[in-house]
Amino acid sequence: MKTPTPKIKIGFMGLRPSRFGIRGFAVPNEADELVPIPGIEFTALADINAESGQAAKELFGFKRAYTDYREMLKNEDLDAVVITLPTSLHKQATLDCLAANVHVLCDKPPANDYEEMLEIAAAVERSDKQYMFIRQSRFSAVAQATRQRIQSGELGDVYAGETKWIRTRGAQVRGDTWRTNKSKGGGVLIDLGIHGLDLLWYCMGNPVPVEVSASETPAFKQFAPDPEQYTADDNFFFWIRFENDAIIQGSFAFGMNQVGPKGWKKPELDYSDEWQVNQICGTQGGIDIVGGKLITGSSTDFELSQLPVDPALEGINPMITQAKHFVECIQQNKKPQNSIEQAVQLMKMLSALSKSAEMKRTIRLDELLTSTEN
Ligand SMILES: NC(=O)c1ccc[n+]([C@@H]2O[C@H](COP(=O)([O-])OP(=O)(O)OC[C@H]3O[C@@H](n4cnc5c(N)ncnc54)[C@H](O)[C@@H]3O)[C@@H](O)[C@H]2O)c1
């Protein structure tokens, strides 16, 4: 008889009992209880807030809860750790996990900047553990279908992508959250921009970036309770040129004086409206990823249709698909779809964009530190 594969013992670092809390590692059953995805067990969690950690332990069914993640790494025989700590702790927590010989899935962004990402890449290189950071948008049925259509050449030469994530008016100005403080890993580029840029870049086949141009404005600083602490960008606009001459342009805002497509004034939210655009254009066709729409045909005889997707992925939360992929990579020693090389390239683009906005000029990627990425 075949011996069953032992379950992967998973620990979480920084786990709030919230709707984002479990990062796709549990799915609700018919009784609406959260059940771990196949092949894993929720072994332990560590959260500095003991009360919140205890609540998360009970909600998700972990065996033990700690307040110090180093104690968890020391006392538990974990196979893998999911890091959902605040952004400024991601690098150190990742290095601590790799030193403790566990596989790592870290929430986005993986680090504060490109230099920190290079430190992580060097540690991953020294270890024999899997490393991934969370980029769930790649794992949606539409994103996977888009990448395949582009790879097959159906859209012709893919020359442009546009990505936007806009919240209208007045978001994120209450209190000193890490999102609006640069030294704590804040800023709309690294918080929301990372999702849109990675999604388009992945679907377009991860072309090599050559140069970037960007502009940033802390437009809502004036409304913050403590403007001194409001040091990060809340509006960010960019343009990236790739080696194959394709470009990606992006606009991201925690708050903007714009009218959104869905309406105006939602007093229950920090912001009035929120919308995303993710579109890719080629010489033979285009895809609207948000709407799941495909444009094909000649200039006089074109068609707009629903993009066909893999039925096995349709309707599945991409966080769950990503969590299953991480488990599969550990079990089968497979290279993750969101590889370390791509993580390094992505962080290089983000750091170049920040530098371009800061220096108010175009930045070539080869002006940044060189690395071993390929
Ligand atoms: N992938 C996504 O779509 C997505 C969505 C939301 C948040 N995030 C990411 O998740 C991360 C956390 O965001 P958040 O809004 O939940 O942050 P948060 O500030 O609420 O912190 C998360 C948890 O970490 C705990 N914590 C803080 N310092 C700790 C420490 N030193 N040791 C142990 N626990 C500690 C907090 O008590 C809290 O429970 C961020 O990096 C954010 O970018 C990703």
Tab-separated table of C-alpha atoms and ligand atoms in Angstrom:
chain	number	residue	atom	x	y	z
A	1	MET	CA	0.000	0.000	0.000
A	2	LYS	CA	1.257	3.495	-0.876
A	3	THR	CA	2.319	5.479	2.215
A	4	PRO	CA	0.438	8.791	2.364
A	5	THR	CA	2.579	11.928	1.823
A	6	PRO	CA	3.105	13.569	5.239
A	7	LYS	CA	1.287	16.877	5.673
A	8	ILE	CA	3.307	20.047	5.355
A	9	LYS	CA	3.487	21.746	8.750
A	10	ILE	CA	2.790	25.441	8.179
A	11	GLY	CA	3.429	28.404	10.459
A	12	PHE	CA	2.178	31.972	9.947
A	13	MET	CA	3.911	35.161	11.064
A	14	GLY	CA	1.641	38.153	11.725
A	15	LEU	CA	-1.813	36.709	11.293
A	16	ARG	CA	-4.877	38.830	11.942
A	17	PRO	CA	-8.252	37.075	12.189
A	18	SER	CA	-9.441	38.953	9.084
A	19	ARG	CA	-10.730	38.299	5.584
A	20	PHE	CA	-7.163	38.526	4.232
A	21	GLY	CA	-5.901	36.504	7.183
A	22	ILE	CA	-5.333	33.093	5.724
A	23	ARG	CA	-3.945	34.006	2.280
A	24	GLY	CA	-5.747	31.228	0.419
A	25	PHE	CA	-4.568	28.397	2.686
A	26	ALA	CA	-8.103	27.563	3.868
A	27	VAL	CA	-11.399	27.278	2.034
A	28	PRO	CA	-14.882	27.483	3.577
A	29	ASN	CA	-16.807	24.167	3.705
A	30	GLU	CA	-20.599	23.769	3.514
A	31	ALA	CA	-20.918	24.706	7.200
A	32	ASP	CA	-18.857	27.849	6.412
A	33	GLU	CA	-15.930	26.578	8.519
A	34	LEU	CA	-12.434	27.292	7.195
A	35	VAL	CA	-10.740	24.033	6.202
A	36	PRO	CA	-7.013	23.839	5.304
A	37	ILE	CA	-6.260	23.134	1.617
A	38	PRO	CA	-5.107	19.523	0.952
A	39	GLY	CA	-1.637	18.472	2.096
A	40	ILE	CA	-1.095	20.954	4.936
A	41	GLU	CA	-1.688	21.371	8.644
A	42	PHE	CA	-1.922	24.691	10.490
A	43	THR	CA	0.769	24.058	13.093
A	44	ALA	CA	1.583	27.392	14.720
A	45	LEU	CA	1.303	31.147	14.335
A	46	ALA	CA	3.148	34.104	15.808
A	47	ASP	CA	1.596	37.527	16.277
A	48	ILE	CA	2.931	40.255	18.527
A	49	ASN	CA	-0.631	41.029	19.584
A	50	ALA	CA	-1.400	38.091	21.927
A	51	GLU	CA	-5.164	38.622	21.951
A	52	SER	CA	-5.418	38.881	18.176
A	53	GLY	CA	-3.064	35.876	17.758
A	54	GLN	CA	-5.256	33.804	20.089
A	55	ALA	CA	-8.371	34.780	18.104
A	56	ALA	CA	-6.642	33.820	14.830
A	57	LYS	CA	-5.506	30.502	16.362
A	58	GLU	CA	-9.090	29.617	17.266
A	59	LEU	CA	-10.630	30.904	14.025
A	60	PHE	CA	-8.249	29.021	11.732
A	61	GLY	CA	-7.552	25.993	13.980
A	62	PHE	CA	-3.812	26.349	14.648
A	63	LYS	CA	-2.262	24.142	17.315
A	64	ARG	CA	-0.196	26.803	19.066
A	65	ALA	CA	0.175	30.619	19.102
A	66	TYR	CA	3.314	32.620	19.943
A	67	THR	CA	3.938	36.347	20.335
A	68	ASP	CA	7.578	36.147	19.181
A	69	TYR	CA	8.154	34.579	15.762
A	70	ARG	CA	11.734	33.637	16.679
A	71	GLU	CA	10.368	31.468	19.507
A	72	MET	CA	8.041	29.806	17.002
A	73	LEU	CA	10.952	29.049	14.642
A	74	LYS	CA	13.017	27.682	17.564
A	75	ASN	CA	10.321	25.502	19.176
A	76	GLU	CA	8.382	24.192	16.189
A	77	ASP	CA	9.428	21.650	13.594
A	78	LEU	CA	7.896	23.612	10.692
A	79	ASP	CA	8.239	22.802	6.989
A	80	ALA	CA	7.052	26.180	5.705
A	81	VAL	CA	6.168	29.660	6.913
A	82	VAL	CA	3.780	32.226	5.432
A	83	ILE	CA	4.871	35.779	6.303
A	84	THR	CA	2.023	38.293	6.557
A	85	LEU	CA	3.824	40.748	8.832
A	86	PRO	CA	3.881	44.493	8.070
A	87	THR	CA	6.051	45.233	5.018
A	88	SER	CA	9.103	46.649	6.839
A	89	LEU	CA	9.604	43.257	8.573
A	90	HIS	CA	9.444	41.108	5.419
A	91	LYS	CA	13.157	41.012	4.618
A	92	GLN	CA	14.380	40.107	8.104
A	93	ALA	CA	11.609	37.555	8.658
A	94	THR	CA	12.443	35.907	5.301
A	95	LEU	CA	16.154	35.698	6.177
A	96	ASP	CA	15.279	34.264	9.631
A	97	CYS	CA	13.032	31.609	8.061
A	98	LEU	CA	15.632	30.558	5.491
A	99	ALA	CA	18.268	30.374	8.251
A	100	ALA	CA	15.853	28.130	10.183
A	101	ASN	CA	15.601	25.895	7.092
A	102	VAL	CA	11.932	26.379	6.237
A	103	HIS	CA	10.232	27.122	2.900
A	104	VAL	CA	8.956	30.698	2.631
A	105	LEU	CA	5.887	32.341	1.143
A	106	CYS	CA	6.047	36.059	1.960
A	107	ASP	CA	3.272	38.554	1.312
A	108	LYS	CA	3.898	41.374	-1.136
A	109	PRO	CA	6.061	43.400	-1.301
A	110	PRO	CA	8.877	40.929	-0.612
A	111	ALA	CA	11.186	43.686	0.654
A	112	ASN	CA	11.367	47.473	0.871
A	113	ASP	CA	13.543	47.814	-2.227
A	114	TYR	CA	15.817	46.143	-4.775
A	115	GLU	CA	18.891	46.080	-2.508
A	116	GLU	CA	16.964	44.174	0.174
A	117	MET	CA	15.649	41.836	-2.535
A	118	LEU	CA	19.228	41.033	-3.577
A	119	GLU	CA	20.012	40.035	0.042
A	120	ILE	CA	17.011	37.700	-0.010
A	121	ALA	CA	18.037	36.249	-3.394
A	122	ALA	CA	21.528	35.494	-2.046
A	123	ALA	CA	20.014	33.702	0.979
A	124	VAL	CA	17.654	31.721	-1.281
A	125	GLU	CA	20.634	30.723	-3.444
A	126	ARG	CA	22.468	29.412	-0.348
A	127	SER	CA	19.454	27.417	0.857
A	128	ASP	CA	17.710	24.437	-0.677
A	129	LYS	CA	14.290	25.808	0.275
A	130	GLN	CA	11.438	27.103	-1.880
A	131	TYR	CA	10.892	30.863	-1.869
A	132	MET	CA	7.889	32.683	-3.293
A	133	PHE	CA	6.271	36.008	-2.612
A	134	ILE	CA	2.549	36.578	-2.924
A	135	ARG	CA	1.377	37.871	-6.324
A	136	GLN	CA	-2.102	36.379	-6.434
A	137	SER	CA	-3.291	38.293	-9.541
A	138	ARG	CA	-1.093	36.051	-11.729
A	139	PHE	CA	-3.035	33.000	-10.595
A	140	SER	CA	-6.505	34.097	-11.787
A	141	ALA	CA	-8.110	32.138	-14.616
A	142	VAL	CA	-8.086	35.264	-16.842
A	143	ALA	CA	-4.394	36.047	-16.172
A	144	GLN	CA	-3.373	32.471	-16.998
A	145	ALA	CA	-5.471	32.513	-20.216
A	146	THR	CA	-4.022	35.933	-21.166
A	147	ARG	CA	-0.429	34.740	-20.805
A	148	GLN	CA	-1.194	31.644	-22.917
A	149	ARG	CA	-2.875	33.679	-25.719
A	150	ILE	CA	0.080	36.072	-25.823
A	151	GLN	CA	2.595	33.192	-25.825
A	152	SER	CA	0.738	31.505	-28.704
A	153	GLY	CA	1.113	34.698	-30.788
A	154	GLU	CA	-2.632	35.195	-31.158
A	155	LEU	CA	-2.468	38.893	-30.238
A	156	GLY	CA	0.359	39.540	-32.719
A	157	ASP	CA	3.202	41.760	-31.487
A	158	VAL	CA	2.248	42.803	-27.978
A	159	TYR	CA	3.426	46.396	-27.696
A	160	ALA	CA	1.543	48.044	-24.789
A	161	GLY	CA	-0.036	47.406	-21.431
A	162	GLU	CA	-1.961	49.836	-19.250
A	163	THR	CA	-2.498	49.282	-15.527
A	164	LYS	CA	-4.411	51.479	-13.072
A	165	TRP	CA	-5.699	51.153	-9.543
A	166	ILE	CA	-7.369	54.343	-8.412
A	167	ARG	CA	-9.176	55.210	-5.203
A	168	THR	CA	-10.973	58.527	-5.407
A	169	ARG	CA	-10.527	61.287	-2.877
A	170	GLY	CA	-9.371	61.129	0.672
A	171	ALA	CA	-8.083	57.569	1.218
A	172	GLN	CA	-5.582	56.479	3.876
A	173	VAL	CA	-5.178	59.814	5.623
A	174	ARG	CA	-6.416	58.695	9.023
A	175	GLY	CA	-3.599	58.151	11.495
A	176	ASP	CA	-0.029	56.986	10.968
A	177	THR	CA	-0.551	53.685	9.187
A	178	TRP	CA	2.539	52.078	7.644
A	179	ARG	CA	0.962	52.597	4.213
A	180	THR	CA	1.664	56.345	4.207
A	181	ASN	CA	5.071	56.220	5.927
A	182	LYS	CA	8.005	55.471	3.605
A	183	SER	CA	10.333	54.263	6.382
A	184	LYS	CA	7.721	51.624	7.288
A	185	GLY	CA	7.457	50.339	3.706
A	186	GLY	CA	4.560	52.585	2.672
A	187	GLY	CA	3.606	54.163	-0.644
A	188	VAL	CA	1.006	53.404	-3.289
A	189	LEU	CA	3.574	52.125	-5.829
A	190	ILE	CA	4.863	49.370	-3.547
A	191	ASP	CA	1.424	48.635	-2.044
A	192	LEU	CA	-0.936	48.632	-5.068
A	193	GLY	CA	1.381	49.289	-8.034
A	194	ILE	CA	3.266	46.050	-7.433
A	195	HIS	CA	0.076	44.064	-8.182
A	196	GLY	CA	-0.770	45.789	-11.482
A	197	LEU	CA	2.789	45.925	-12.792
A	198	ASP	CA	3.495	42.280	-11.961
A	199	LEU	CA	0.216	41.140	-13.546
A	200	LEU	CA	0.871	42.841	-16.887
A	201	TRP	CA	4.574	42.027	-16.931
A	202	TYR	CA	3.826	38.328	-16.255
A	203	CYS	CA	1.081	38.138	-18.896
A	204	MET	CA	3.362	39.855	-21.447
A	205	GLY	CA	5.998	37.129	-20.902
A	206	ASN	CA	8.321	38.970	-18.460
A	207	PRO	CA	10.191	41.101	-21.041
A	208	VAL	CA	13.521	42.621	-19.930
A	209	PRO	CA	13.068	46.216	-18.673
A	210	VAL	CA	15.386	48.866	-20.154
A	211	GLU	CA	14.313	52.276	-18.829
A	212	VAL	CA	11.639	53.884	-16.704
A	213	SER	CA	10.148	57.305	-16.162
A	214	ALA	CA	7.918	58.177	-13.201
A	215	SER	CA	6.294	60.905	-11.161
A	216	GLU	CA	4.913	60.820	-7.606
A	217	THR	CA	2.876	63.207	-5.450
A	218	PRO	CA	1.850	62.939	-1.790
A	219	ALA	CA	-1.423	64.645	-2.750
A	220	PHE	CA	-3.287	64.041	0.509
A	221	LYS	CA	-0.510	64.823	3.000
A	222	GLN	CA	-2.269	68.080	3.874
A	223	PHE	CA	-5.218	66.139	5.358
A	224	ALA	CA	-3.151	63.732	7.500
A	225	PRO	CA	-3.400	64.089	11.296
A	226	ASP	CA	0.416	64.152	11.433
A	227	PRO	CA	1.786	65.323	8.042
A	228	GLU	CA	5.377	64.755	9.306
A	229	GLN	CA	4.659	61.011	9.346
A	230	TYR	CA	3.060	61.126	5.888
A	231	THR	CA	6.225	60.581	3.873
A	232	ALA	CA	5.169	58.138	1.159
A	233	ASP	CA	3.694	58.626	-2.314
A	234	ASP	CA	-0.109	58.403	-2.532
A	235	ASN	CA	-0.267	59.160	-6.296
A	236	PHE	CA	2.221	57.467	-8.650
A	237	PHE	CA	2.390	57.489	-12.482
A	238	PHE	CA	4.911	55.599	-14.615
A	239	TRP	CA	6.077	54.396	-17.984
A	240	ILE	CA	8.448	51.439	-18.571
A	241	ARG	CA	10.177	50.489	-21.859
A	242	PHE	CA	11.279	46.884	-22.428
A	243	GLU	CA	14.003	45.352	-24.590
A	244	ASN	CA	11.363	44.126	-27.097
A	245	ASP	CA	10.099	47.748	-27.441
A	246	ALA	CA	6.861	46.996	-25.564
A	247	ILE	CA	5.826	49.446	-22.851
A	248	ILE	CA	3.734	49.353	-19.676
A	249	GLN	CA	2.160	52.513	-18.317
A	250	GLY	CA	0.652	52.732	-14.855
A	251	SER	CA	-1.369	55.054	-12.596
A	252	PHE	CA	-1.932	54.300	-8.910
A	253	ALA	CA	-3.601	56.383	-6.211
A	254	PHE	CA	-4.625	55.902	-2.587
A	255	GLY	CA	-6.799	58.968	-3.195
A	256	MET	CA	-7.375	61.139	-6.264
A	257	ASN	CA	-9.672	63.974	-7.256
A	258	GLN	CA	-11.292	61.971	-10.017
A	259	VAL	CA	-14.825	60.731	-10.603
A	260	GLY	CA	-14.887	56.930	-10.661
A	261	PRO	CA	-16.983	54.810	-13.018
A	262	LYS	CA	-19.067	53.312	-10.209
A	263	GLY	CA	-20.176	56.344	-8.303
A	264	TRP	CA	-19.290	58.922	-5.727
A	265	LYS	CA	-19.302	59.283	-1.949
A	266	LYS	CA	-19.344	56.100	0.048
A	267	PRO	CA	-19.234	57.359	3.642
A	268	GLU	CA	-18.638	53.841	4.995
A	269	LEU	CA	-15.281	53.692	3.150
A	270	ASP	CA	-12.117	55.732	3.546
A	271	TYR	CA	-12.453	56.442	-0.165
A	272	SER	CA	-15.390	57.177	-2.451
A	273	ASP	CA	-14.774	54.787	-5.289
A	274	GLU	CA	-12.116	52.313	-6.415
A	275	TRP	CA	-11.439	50.911	-9.864
A	276	GLN	CA	-8.800	49.007	-11.780
A	277	VAL	CA	-7.761	48.881	-15.438
A	278	ASN	CA	-5.515	46.101	-16.768
A	279	GLN	CA	-5.408	45.965	-20.561
A	280	ILE	CA	-2.869	44.559	-22.990
A	281	CYS	CA	-2.729	45.447	-26.706
A	282	GLY	CA	-1.121	43.628	-29.605
A	283	THR	CA	-1.123	44.227	-33.350
A	284	GLN	CA	-3.746	41.458	-33.877
A	285	GLY	CA	-5.844	41.783	-30.739
A	286	GLY	CA	-6.126	42.854	-27.155
A	287	ILE	CA	-7.290	41.664	-23.742
A	288	ASP	CA	-9.092	43.487	-20.968
A	289	ILE	CA	-8.037	41.433	-17.946
A	290	VAL	CA	-10.435	43.073	-15.468
A	291	GLY	CA	-13.455	42.432	-17.703
A	292	GLY	CA	-12.126	39.123	-19.089
A	293	LYS	CA	-12.731	40.393	-22.662
A	294	LEU	CA	-10.869	39.480	-25.856
A	295	ILE	CA	-10.671	41.689	-28.982
A	296	THR	CA	-9.756	39.864	-32.191
A	297	GLY	CA	-10.134	40.310	-35.962
A	298	SER	CA	-9.033	42.818	-38.580
A	299	SER	CA	-9.486	46.586	-38.279
A	300	THR	CA	-12.775	46.533	-40.189
A	301	ASP	CA	-14.076	43.197	-38.957
A	302	PHE	CA	-13.288	42.924	-35.281
A	303	GLU	CA	-14.980	41.038	-32.516
A	304	LEU	CA	-15.321	41.506	-28.780
A	305	SER	CA	-15.889	38.256	-26.894
A	306	GLN	CA	-15.515	36.734	-23.456
A	307	LEU	CA	-11.984	35.342	-23.069
A	308	PRO	CA	-12.270	31.535	-22.704
A	309	VAL	CA	-10.517	30.353	-19.521
A	310	ASP	CA	-9.482	27.034	-17.958
A	311	PRO	CA	-12.660	25.691	-16.296
A	312	ALA	CA	-10.507	24.222	-13.494
A	313	LEU	CA	-9.505	27.769	-12.472
A	314	GLU	CA	-12.730	29.626	-13.279
A	315	GLY	CA	-14.343	31.190	-10.217
A	316	ILE	CA	-11.518	30.077	-7.909
A	317	ASN	CA	-9.981	32.754	-5.683
A	318	PRO	CA	-6.457	33.202	-7.111
A	319	MET	CA	-5.063	33.277	-3.540
A	320	ILE	CA	-6.218	29.643	-3.190
A	321	THR	CA	-4.681	28.629	-6.551
A	322	GLN	CA	-1.429	30.319	-5.464
A	323	ALA	CA	-1.420	28.605	-2.028
A	324	LYS	CA	-1.943	25.218	-3.724
A	325	HIS	CA	0.876	25.987	-6.170
A	326	PHE	CA	3.242	26.776	-3.259
A	327	VAL	CA	2.369	23.451	-1.584
A	328	GLU	CA	2.837	21.579	-4.890
A	329	CYS	CA	6.258	23.209	-5.443
A	330	ILE	CA	7.367	21.991	-1.990
A	331	GLN	CA	5.959	18.488	-2.457
A	332	GLN	CA	7.334	18.010	-5.989
A	333	ASN	CA	10.445	20.210	-5.678
A	334	LYS	CA	9.169	22.266	-8.646
A	335	LYS	CA	10.317	25.767	-9.621
A	336	PRO	CA	7.586	28.255	-8.634
A	337	GLN	CA	5.725	30.225	-11.310
A	338	ASN	CA	6.672	33.402	-9.451
A	339	SER	CA	10.368	32.663	-9.404
A	340	ILE	CA	13.112	34.378	-7.398
A	341	GLU	CA	14.656	35.726	-10.647
A	342	GLN	CA	11.366	37.456	-11.502
A	343	ALA	CA	11.074	38.776	-7.941
A	344	VAL	CA	14.504	40.391	-8.307
A	345	GLN	CA	13.631	41.924	-11.713
A	346	LEU	CA	10.309	43.229	-10.410
A	347	MET	CA	11.918	44.876	-7.373
A	348	LYS	CA	14.563	46.338	-9.661
A	349	MET	CA	11.819	47.964	-11.757
A	350	LEU	CA	10.073	49.290	-8.632
A	351	SER	CA	13.288	50.761	-7.215
A	352	ALA	CA	14.129	52.329	-10.597
A	353	LEU	CA	10.634	53.858	-10.698
A	354	SER	CA	11.039	55.354	-7.198
A	355	LYS	CA	14.444	56.711	-8.162
A	356	SER	CA	13.054	58.220	-11.367
A	357	ALA	CA	10.255	59.965	-9.439
A	358	GLU	CA	12.718	61.205	-6.809
A	359	MET	CA	15.319	62.441	-9.310
A	360	LYS	CA	12.724	63.701	-11.804
A	361	ARG	CA	14.418	62.030	-14.784
A	362	THR	CA	14.406	58.821	-16.812
A	363	ILE	CA	16.389	56.001	-15.213
A	364	ARG	CA	18.018	53.173	-17.131
A	365	LEU	CA	17.853	49.861	-15.316
A	366	ASP	CA	21.595	49.365	-15.774
A	367	GLU	CA	22.146	52.406	-13.508
A	368	LEU	CA	21.052	50.266	-10.558
A	369	LEU	CA	23.258	47.716	-8.801
A	370	THR	CA	24.055	44.744	-10.970
A	371	SER	CA	22.994	41.354	-9.727
A	372	THR	CA	22.951	37.717	-10.645
A	373	GLU	CA	19.368	37.775	-11.916
A	374	ASN	CA	18.683	36.613	-15.441
B	1	LIG	N1	-1.576	40.194	-1.192
B	1	LIG	C1	-2.513	41.091	-0.891
B	1	LIG	O1	-3.431	41.351	-1.662
B	1	LIG	C2	-2.446	41.787	0.430
B	1	LIG	C3	-3.597	42.334	1.007
B	1	LIG	C4	-3.463	42.973	2.240
B	1	LIG	C5	-2.231	43.073	2.847
B	1	LIG	N2	-1.128	42.539	2.237
B	1	LIG	C6	0.215	42.638	2.841
B	1	LIG	O2	0.182	42.008	4.105
B	1	LIG	C7	1.090	42.636	4.976
B	1	LIG	C8	0.389	42.946	6.281
B	1	LIG	O3	-0.638	43.910	6.069
B	1	LIG	P1	-1.707	44.235	7.215
B	1	LIG	O4	-2.567	45.346	6.741
B	1	LIG	O5	-2.355	42.950	7.629
B	1	LIG	O6	-0.713	44.764	8.357
B	1	LIG	P2	-0.901	44.899	9.934
B	1	LIG	O7	-0.175	46.113	10.352
B	1	LIG	O8	-2.327	44.775	10.321
B	1	LIG	O9	-0.051	43.652	10.503
B	1	LIG	C9	-0.352	42.290	10.307
B	1	LIG	C10	-0.186	41.522	11.605
B	1	LIG	O10	1.200	41.494	11.996
B	1	LIG	C11	1.288	41.587	13.411
B	1	LIG	N3	2.627	42.055	13.791
B	1	LIG	C12	3.153	43.301	13.680
B	1	LIG	N4	4.449	43.317	14.082
B	1	LIG	C13	4.759	42.042	14.450
B	1	LIG	C14	5.940	41.406	14.939
B	1	LIG	N5	7.082	42.067	15.122
B	1	LIG	N6	5.893	40.067	15.190
B	1	LIG	C15	4.751	39.367	15.020
B	1	LIG	N7	3.597	39.926	14.573
B	1	LIG	C16	3.600	41.235	14.275
B	1	LIG	C17	0.154	42.545	13.764
B	1	LIG	O11	-0.236	42.406	15.125
B	1	LIG	C18	-0.953	42.122	12.799
B	1	LIG	O12	-1.775	41.104	13.336
B	1	LIG	C19	1.613	43.887	4.242
B	1	LIG	O13	2.915	43.670	3.804
B	1	LIG	C20	0.652	44.060	3.070
B	1	LIG	O14	1.308	44.594	1.929
B	1	LIG	C21	-1.220	41.888	1.054
